[in-house]
Coordinates of C-alpha atoms and ligand atoms in Angstrom, one line a residue:
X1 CA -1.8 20.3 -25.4
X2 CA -0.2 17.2 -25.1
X3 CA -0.7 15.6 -21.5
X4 CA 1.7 12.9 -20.1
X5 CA 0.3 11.0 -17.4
X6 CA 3.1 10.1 -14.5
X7 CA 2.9 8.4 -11.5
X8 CA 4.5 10.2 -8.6
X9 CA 5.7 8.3 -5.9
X10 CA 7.6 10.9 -3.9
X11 CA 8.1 8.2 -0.5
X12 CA 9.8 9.5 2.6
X13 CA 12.4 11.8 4.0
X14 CA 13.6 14.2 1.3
X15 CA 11.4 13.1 -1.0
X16 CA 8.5 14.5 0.3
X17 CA 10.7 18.2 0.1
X18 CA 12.6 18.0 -3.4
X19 CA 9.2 16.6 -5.4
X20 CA 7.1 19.0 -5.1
X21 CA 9.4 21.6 -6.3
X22 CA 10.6 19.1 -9.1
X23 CA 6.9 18.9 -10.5
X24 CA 6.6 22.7 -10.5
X25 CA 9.5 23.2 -12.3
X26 CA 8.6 20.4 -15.0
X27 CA 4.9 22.1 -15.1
X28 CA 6.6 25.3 -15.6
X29 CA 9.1 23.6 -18.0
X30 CA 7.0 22.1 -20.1
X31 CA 3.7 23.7 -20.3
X32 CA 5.7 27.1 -23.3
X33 CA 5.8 23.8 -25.6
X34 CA 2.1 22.9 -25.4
X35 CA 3.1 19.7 -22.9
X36 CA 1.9 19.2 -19.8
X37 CA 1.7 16.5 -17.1
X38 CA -1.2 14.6 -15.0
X39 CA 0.4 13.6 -11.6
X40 CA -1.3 10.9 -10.2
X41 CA 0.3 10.8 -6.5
X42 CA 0.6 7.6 -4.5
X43 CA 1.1 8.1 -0.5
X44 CA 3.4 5.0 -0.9
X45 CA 6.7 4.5 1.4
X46 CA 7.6 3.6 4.7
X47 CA 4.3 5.5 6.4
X48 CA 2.5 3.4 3.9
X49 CA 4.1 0.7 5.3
X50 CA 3.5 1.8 9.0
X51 CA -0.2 2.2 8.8
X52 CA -0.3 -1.0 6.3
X53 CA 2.6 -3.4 6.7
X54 CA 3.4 -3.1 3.3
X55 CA 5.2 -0.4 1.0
X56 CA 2.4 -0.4 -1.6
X57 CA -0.5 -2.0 -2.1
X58 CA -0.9 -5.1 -4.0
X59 CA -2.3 -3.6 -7.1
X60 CA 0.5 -0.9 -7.1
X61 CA 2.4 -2.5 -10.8
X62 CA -0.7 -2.4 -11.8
X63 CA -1.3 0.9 -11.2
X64 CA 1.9 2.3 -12.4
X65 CA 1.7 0.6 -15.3
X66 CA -1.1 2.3 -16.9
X67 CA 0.8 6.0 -16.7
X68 CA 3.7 7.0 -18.8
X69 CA 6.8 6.9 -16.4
X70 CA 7.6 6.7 -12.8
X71 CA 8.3 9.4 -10.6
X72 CA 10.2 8.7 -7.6
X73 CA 11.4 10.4 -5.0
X74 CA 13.2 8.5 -2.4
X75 CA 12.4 5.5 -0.1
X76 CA 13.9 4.6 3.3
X77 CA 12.9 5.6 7.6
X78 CA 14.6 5.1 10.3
X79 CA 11.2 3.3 11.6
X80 CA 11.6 0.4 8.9
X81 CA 14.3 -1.9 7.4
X82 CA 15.7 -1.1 4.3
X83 CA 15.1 -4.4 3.6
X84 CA 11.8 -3.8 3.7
X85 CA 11.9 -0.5 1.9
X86 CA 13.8 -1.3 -0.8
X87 CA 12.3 -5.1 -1.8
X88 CA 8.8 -3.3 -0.9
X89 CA 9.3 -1.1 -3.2
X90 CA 12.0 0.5 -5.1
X91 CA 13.4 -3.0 -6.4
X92 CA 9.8 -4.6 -7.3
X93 CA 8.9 -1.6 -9.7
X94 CA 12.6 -2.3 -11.6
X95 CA 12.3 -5.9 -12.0
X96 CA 8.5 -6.3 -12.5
X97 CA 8.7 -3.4 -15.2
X98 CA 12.1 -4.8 -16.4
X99 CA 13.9 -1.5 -15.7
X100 CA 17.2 -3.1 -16.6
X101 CA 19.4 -0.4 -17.1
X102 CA 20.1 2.6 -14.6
X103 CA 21.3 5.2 -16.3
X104 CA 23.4 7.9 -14.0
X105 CA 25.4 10.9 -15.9
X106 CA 27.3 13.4 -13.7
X107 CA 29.1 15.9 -14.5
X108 CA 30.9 18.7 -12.7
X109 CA 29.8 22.8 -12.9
X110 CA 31.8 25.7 -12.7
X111 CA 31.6 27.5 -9.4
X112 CA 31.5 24.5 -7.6
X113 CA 34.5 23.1 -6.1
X114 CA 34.9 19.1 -6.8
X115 CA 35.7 17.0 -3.4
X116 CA 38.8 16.4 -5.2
X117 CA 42.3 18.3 -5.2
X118 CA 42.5 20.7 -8.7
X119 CA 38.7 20.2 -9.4
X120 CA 39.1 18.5 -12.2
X121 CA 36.3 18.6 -15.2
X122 CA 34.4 15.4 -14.7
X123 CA 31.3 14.5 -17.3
X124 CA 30.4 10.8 -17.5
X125 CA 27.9 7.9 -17.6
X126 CA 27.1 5.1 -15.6
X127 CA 25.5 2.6 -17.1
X128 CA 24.6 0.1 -14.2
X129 CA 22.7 -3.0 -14.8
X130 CA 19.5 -2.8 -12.6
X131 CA 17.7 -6.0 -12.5
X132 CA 20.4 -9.4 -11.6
X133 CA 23.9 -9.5 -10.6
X134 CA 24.6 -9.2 -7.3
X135 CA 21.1 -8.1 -5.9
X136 CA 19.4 -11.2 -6.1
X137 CA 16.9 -12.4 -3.6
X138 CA 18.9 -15.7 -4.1
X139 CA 20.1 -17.2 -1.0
X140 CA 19.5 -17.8 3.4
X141 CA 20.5 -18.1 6.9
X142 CA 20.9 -20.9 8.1
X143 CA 22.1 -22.4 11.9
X144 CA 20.6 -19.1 13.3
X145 CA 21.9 -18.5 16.5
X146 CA 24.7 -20.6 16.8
X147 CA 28.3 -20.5 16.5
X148 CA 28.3 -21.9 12.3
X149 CA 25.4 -19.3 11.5
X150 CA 26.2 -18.1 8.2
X151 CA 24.6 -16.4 5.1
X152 CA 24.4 -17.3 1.5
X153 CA 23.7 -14.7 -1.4
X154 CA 24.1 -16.1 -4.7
X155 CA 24.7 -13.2 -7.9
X156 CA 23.0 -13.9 -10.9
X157 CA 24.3 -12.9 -14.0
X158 CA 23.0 -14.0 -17.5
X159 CA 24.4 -13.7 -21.0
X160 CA 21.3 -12.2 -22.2
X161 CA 21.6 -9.5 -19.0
X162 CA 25.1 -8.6 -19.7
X163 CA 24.6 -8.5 -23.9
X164 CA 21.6 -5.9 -23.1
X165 CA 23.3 -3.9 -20.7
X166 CA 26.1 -4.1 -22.8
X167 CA 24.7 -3.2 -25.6
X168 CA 23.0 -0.5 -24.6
X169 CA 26.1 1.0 -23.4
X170 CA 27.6 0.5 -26.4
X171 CA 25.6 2.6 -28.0
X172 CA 25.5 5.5 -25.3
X173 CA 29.8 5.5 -26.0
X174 CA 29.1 5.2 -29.4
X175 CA 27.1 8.7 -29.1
X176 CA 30.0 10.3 -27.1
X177 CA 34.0 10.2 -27.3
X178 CA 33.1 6.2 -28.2
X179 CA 35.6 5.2 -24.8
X180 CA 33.8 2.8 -22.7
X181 CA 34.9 1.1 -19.3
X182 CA 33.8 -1.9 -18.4
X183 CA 34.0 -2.5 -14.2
X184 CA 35.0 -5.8 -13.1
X185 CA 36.8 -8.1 -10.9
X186 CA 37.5 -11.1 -12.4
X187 CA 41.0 -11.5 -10.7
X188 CA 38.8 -12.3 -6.9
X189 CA 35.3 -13.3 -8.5
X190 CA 36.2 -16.2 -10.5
X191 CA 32.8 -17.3 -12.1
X192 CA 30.9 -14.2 -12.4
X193 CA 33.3 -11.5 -13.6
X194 CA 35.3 -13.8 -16.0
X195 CA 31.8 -14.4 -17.7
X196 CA 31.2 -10.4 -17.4
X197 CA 34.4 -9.0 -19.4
X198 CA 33.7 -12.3 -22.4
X199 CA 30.2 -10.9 -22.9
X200 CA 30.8 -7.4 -22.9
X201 CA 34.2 -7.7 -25.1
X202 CA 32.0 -10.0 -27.5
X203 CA 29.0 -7.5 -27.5
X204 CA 30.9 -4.3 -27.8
X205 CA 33.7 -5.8 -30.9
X206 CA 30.3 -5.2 -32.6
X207 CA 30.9 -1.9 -32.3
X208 CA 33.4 0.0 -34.6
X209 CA 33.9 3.1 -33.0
X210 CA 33.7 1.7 -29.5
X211 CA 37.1 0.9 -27.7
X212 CA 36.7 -0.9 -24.8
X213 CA 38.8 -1.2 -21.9
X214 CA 38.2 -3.9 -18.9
X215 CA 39.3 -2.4 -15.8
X216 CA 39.1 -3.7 -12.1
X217 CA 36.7 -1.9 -9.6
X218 CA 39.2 -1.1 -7.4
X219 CA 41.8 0.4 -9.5
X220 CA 39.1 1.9 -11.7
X221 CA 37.4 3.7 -7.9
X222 CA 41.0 5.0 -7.6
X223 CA 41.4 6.1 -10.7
X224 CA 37.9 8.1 -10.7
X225 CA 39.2 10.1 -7.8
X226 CA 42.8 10.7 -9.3
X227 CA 42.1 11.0 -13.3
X228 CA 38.3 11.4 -13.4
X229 CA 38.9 13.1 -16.9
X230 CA 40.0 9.3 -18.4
X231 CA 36.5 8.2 -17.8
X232 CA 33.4 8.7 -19.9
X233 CA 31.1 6.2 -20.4
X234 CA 31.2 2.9 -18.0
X235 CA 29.1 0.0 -18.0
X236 CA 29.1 -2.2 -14.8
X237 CA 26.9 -4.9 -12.9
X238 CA 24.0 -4.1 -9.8
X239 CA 26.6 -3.3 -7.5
X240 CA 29.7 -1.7 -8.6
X241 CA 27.2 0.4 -10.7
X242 CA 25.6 1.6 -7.7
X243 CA 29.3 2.3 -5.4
X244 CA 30.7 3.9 -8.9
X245 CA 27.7 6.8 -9.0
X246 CA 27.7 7.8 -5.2
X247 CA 31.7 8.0 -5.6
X248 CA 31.0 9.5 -9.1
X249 CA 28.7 12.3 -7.2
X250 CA 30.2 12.8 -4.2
X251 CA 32.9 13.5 -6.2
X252 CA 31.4 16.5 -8.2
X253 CA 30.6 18.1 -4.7
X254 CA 27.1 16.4 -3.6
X255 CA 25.3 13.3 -4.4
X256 CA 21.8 15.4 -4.1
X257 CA 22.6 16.7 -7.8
X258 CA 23.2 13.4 -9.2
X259 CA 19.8 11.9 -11.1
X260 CA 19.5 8.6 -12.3
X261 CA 17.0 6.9 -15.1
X262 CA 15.3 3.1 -14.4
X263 CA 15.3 2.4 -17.9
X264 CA 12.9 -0.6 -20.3
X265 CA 14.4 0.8 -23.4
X266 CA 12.2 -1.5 -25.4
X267 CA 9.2 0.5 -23.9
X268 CA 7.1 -2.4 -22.8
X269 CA 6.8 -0.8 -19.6
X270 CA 6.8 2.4 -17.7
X271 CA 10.2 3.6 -16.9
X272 CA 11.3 5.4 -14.0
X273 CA 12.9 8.3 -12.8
X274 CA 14.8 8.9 -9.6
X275 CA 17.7 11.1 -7.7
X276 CA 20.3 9.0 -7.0
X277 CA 20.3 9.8 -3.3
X278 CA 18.1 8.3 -0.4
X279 CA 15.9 9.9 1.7
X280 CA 18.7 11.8 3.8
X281 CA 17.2 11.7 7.6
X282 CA 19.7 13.7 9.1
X283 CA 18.3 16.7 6.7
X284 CA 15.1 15.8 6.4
X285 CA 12.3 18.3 7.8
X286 CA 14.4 21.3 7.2
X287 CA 13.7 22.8 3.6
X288 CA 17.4 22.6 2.9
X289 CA 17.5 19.3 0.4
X290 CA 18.9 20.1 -3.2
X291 CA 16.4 19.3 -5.3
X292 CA 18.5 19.4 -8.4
X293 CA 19.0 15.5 -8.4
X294 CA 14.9 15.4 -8.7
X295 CA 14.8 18.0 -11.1
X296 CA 17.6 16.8 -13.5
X297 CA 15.7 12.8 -13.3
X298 CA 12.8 15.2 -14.5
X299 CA 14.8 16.3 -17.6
X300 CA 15.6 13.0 -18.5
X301 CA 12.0 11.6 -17.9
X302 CA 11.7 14.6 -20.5
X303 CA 14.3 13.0 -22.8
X304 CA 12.4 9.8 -22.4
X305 CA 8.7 11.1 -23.2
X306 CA 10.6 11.9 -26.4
X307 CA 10.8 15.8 -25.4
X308 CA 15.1 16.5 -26.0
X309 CA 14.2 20.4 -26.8
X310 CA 12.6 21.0 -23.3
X311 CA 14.9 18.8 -21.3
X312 CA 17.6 20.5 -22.5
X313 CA 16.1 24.1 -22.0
X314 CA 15.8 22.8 -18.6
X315 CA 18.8 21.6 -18.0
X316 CA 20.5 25.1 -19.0
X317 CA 18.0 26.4 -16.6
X318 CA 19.4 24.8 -13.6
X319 CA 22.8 24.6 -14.8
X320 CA 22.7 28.3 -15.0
X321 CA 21.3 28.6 -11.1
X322 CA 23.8 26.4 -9.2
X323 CA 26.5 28.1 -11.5
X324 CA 25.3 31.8 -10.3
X325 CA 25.9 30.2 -6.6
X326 CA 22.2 29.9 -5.7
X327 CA 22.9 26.6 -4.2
X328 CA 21.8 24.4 -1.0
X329 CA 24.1 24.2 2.2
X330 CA 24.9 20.7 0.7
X331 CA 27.2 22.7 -2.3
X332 CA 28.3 25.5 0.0
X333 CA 25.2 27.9 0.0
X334 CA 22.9 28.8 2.1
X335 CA 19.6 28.5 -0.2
X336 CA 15.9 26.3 0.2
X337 CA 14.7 23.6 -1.3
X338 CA 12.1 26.0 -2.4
X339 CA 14.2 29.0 -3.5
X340 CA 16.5 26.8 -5.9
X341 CA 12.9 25.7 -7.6
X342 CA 12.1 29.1 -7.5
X343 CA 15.0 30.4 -9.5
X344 CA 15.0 27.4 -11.9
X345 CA 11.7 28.6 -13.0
X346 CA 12.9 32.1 -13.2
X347 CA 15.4 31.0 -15.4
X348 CA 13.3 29.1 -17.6
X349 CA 12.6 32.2 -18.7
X350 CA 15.8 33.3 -20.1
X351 CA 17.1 30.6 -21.6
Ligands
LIG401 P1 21.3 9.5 1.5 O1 21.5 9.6 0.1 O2 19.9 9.6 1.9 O3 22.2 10.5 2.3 C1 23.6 10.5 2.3 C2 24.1 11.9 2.7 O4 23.9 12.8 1.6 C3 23.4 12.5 3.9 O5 24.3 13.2 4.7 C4 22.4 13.4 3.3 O6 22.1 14.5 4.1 C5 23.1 13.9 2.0 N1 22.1 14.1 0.9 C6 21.5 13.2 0.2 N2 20.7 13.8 -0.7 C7 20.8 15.1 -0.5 C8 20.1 16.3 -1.1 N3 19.2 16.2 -2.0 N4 20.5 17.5 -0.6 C9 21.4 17.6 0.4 N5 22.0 16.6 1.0 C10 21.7 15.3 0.5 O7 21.8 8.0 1.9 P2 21.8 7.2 3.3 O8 21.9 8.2 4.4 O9 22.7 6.2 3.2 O10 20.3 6.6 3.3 C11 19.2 7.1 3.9 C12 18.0 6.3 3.6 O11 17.7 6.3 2.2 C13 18.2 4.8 3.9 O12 17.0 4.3 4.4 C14 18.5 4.2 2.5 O13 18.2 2.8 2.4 C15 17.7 5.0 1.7 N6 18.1 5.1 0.3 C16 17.2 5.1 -0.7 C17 17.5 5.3 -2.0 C18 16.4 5.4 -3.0 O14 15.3 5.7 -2.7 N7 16.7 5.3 -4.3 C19 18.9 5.4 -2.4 C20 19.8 5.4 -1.3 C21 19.4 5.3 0.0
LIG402 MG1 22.9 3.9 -4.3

């Protein structure tokens, strides 16, 4: 038997609901190929942070970064800022661990009906940078309370973050149809974005089957919802990464099936694997949550653990179960949290 050991942070809301069933499936998953998992669960989150004034406790990197991979839930109460929850936590396991690429593929199934018009076929990457850009912790208030208050937030974007991210996505078009998009907006960010599209077009001429194509975040949000089939692989910075994958999602038919990898692909560190939603409050507490979006981050912690043969078995696991209609009120039906798990281990079975 071959034992990963993973650190399961599963946080608040949601997360509590979807991760449980996640790790059974992946138990279930993995254990007919002699692998098997040793969950090490950490009570971290925003109750955490109630009963301790912090989201995890100092040692926490520490911690982590003695298991295998990372994973997460979903972080975020009503009770606390998400300032607090996502610089407490979520953000400081990324940057401490170098996580610097998000990796978020999507892709529609048949049976259920895209938000848009024609339900167009969509299947595509986002490859979002994760650690600078425009979430920096750069910047201040200042005259607080008076009539010139103001706020400053400074982006932060390096040559050596952009030729990484870049790169990498280079390489993940390279794998595929070889088309990648590159988000920017260097017509109303002057300093940034300019820098953006000459390090990207410098890093990805390297690249011989790549074509690359520069294309501004606002046209390129439109075209998503009106040609989603023209996109395939796009690379983008911190935030337009992050707006592009909810859009990307919703636009499939529900963000709870999107997953997303935190990715050190130099594997100094743990990485870490996450849904792309939050921890949903207004569902929360009601066994209804898709946990697909858990379960397919589980396949590609799979992927990462360097097990491709059970991640995809898994993945034509749960394909098959939200394509039989055995889906969560989110995607029209009217199954549990616990009876989509339930099925995907059925199904595990049979494929
Ligand atoms: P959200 O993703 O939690 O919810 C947005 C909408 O999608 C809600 O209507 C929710 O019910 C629905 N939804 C999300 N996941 C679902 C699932 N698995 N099944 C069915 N429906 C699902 O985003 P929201 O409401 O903006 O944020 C809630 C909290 O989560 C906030 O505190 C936010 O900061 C935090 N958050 C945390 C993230 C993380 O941990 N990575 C990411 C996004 C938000
Ligand atoms: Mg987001």
């Amino acid at each position: 038997m071959r034992t990963h050991t993973i650190s399961v942070l599963a946080g608040d809301g949601i997360g509590l609901e979807v991760m449980p069933v996640a790790m059974q499936v992946l138990d279930a998953a993995a254990e007919p190929h002699g692998v098997g998992f040793q969950w090490r669960e950490h009570p971290w989150g925003s109750d955490y942070y109630l009963a301790h004034g912090r989201m995890m406790p100092l040692d926490a990197i520490d911690q982590l970064a003695q298991t295998d991979a990372v994973f997460l839930g979903a972080v975020g109460s009503p009770e606390v800022s998400d300032t607090e929850t996502l610089w407490g936590m979520l953000i400081p396991i990324r940057r401490e661990f170098d996580q610097y690429v998000n990796l978020r593929p999507i892709r529609s199934f048949s049976g259920i009906a895209s938000s848009l018009a024609g339900s167009p076929e969509i299947d595509m990457v986002i490859v979002r940078e994760n650690v600078e850009g425009e979430y920096s912790a750069v910047g201040g208030r200042s005259y607080r309370g008076t009539p010139y208050e103001a706020a400053y937030q400074q982006a932060l974007f390096s040559r050596f973050g952009i030729e990484r991210i870049a790169r990498f996505a280079a390489e993940v078009a390279a794998s595929r149809s070889g088309r990648l998009v590159s988000a920017t907006k260097s017509n109303g960010i002057i300093h940034t974005m300019p820098f953006w599209d000459e390090v990207v077009a410098e890093v990805v001429a390297e690249f011989d089957t790549v074509v690359l194509e520069s294309v501004l975040i606002d046209a390129l949000a439109a075209r998503m919802v009106r040609r989603p089939r023209s996109l395939d692989v796009i690379v983008a910075s911190n935030l337009f990464g992050d707006i592009l994958s909810d859009l990307a999602a919703g636009a499939v038919g529900s963000i709870g099936i999107a997953p997303s990898a935190n990715l050190d692909p130099e594997r100094r560190h743990p990485s870490m694997f996450e849904p792309v939603h939050g921890s949903a409050p207004d569902i929360a507490g009601q066994g209804i949550a898709n946990p697909i979006g858990q379960i397919w981050a589980g396949a590609m912690m799979l992927d990462h653990l360097g097990h491709p043969d059970i991640a995809r078995r898994l993945e034509a696991a749960f394909t098959a179960v939200i394509e039989s209609g055995l889906v969560t009120p989110d995607l029209g039906g009217t199954a549990t949290t616990a009876e989509v798990g339930a099925a995907v281990i059925e199904r595990l079975g049979s494929v």
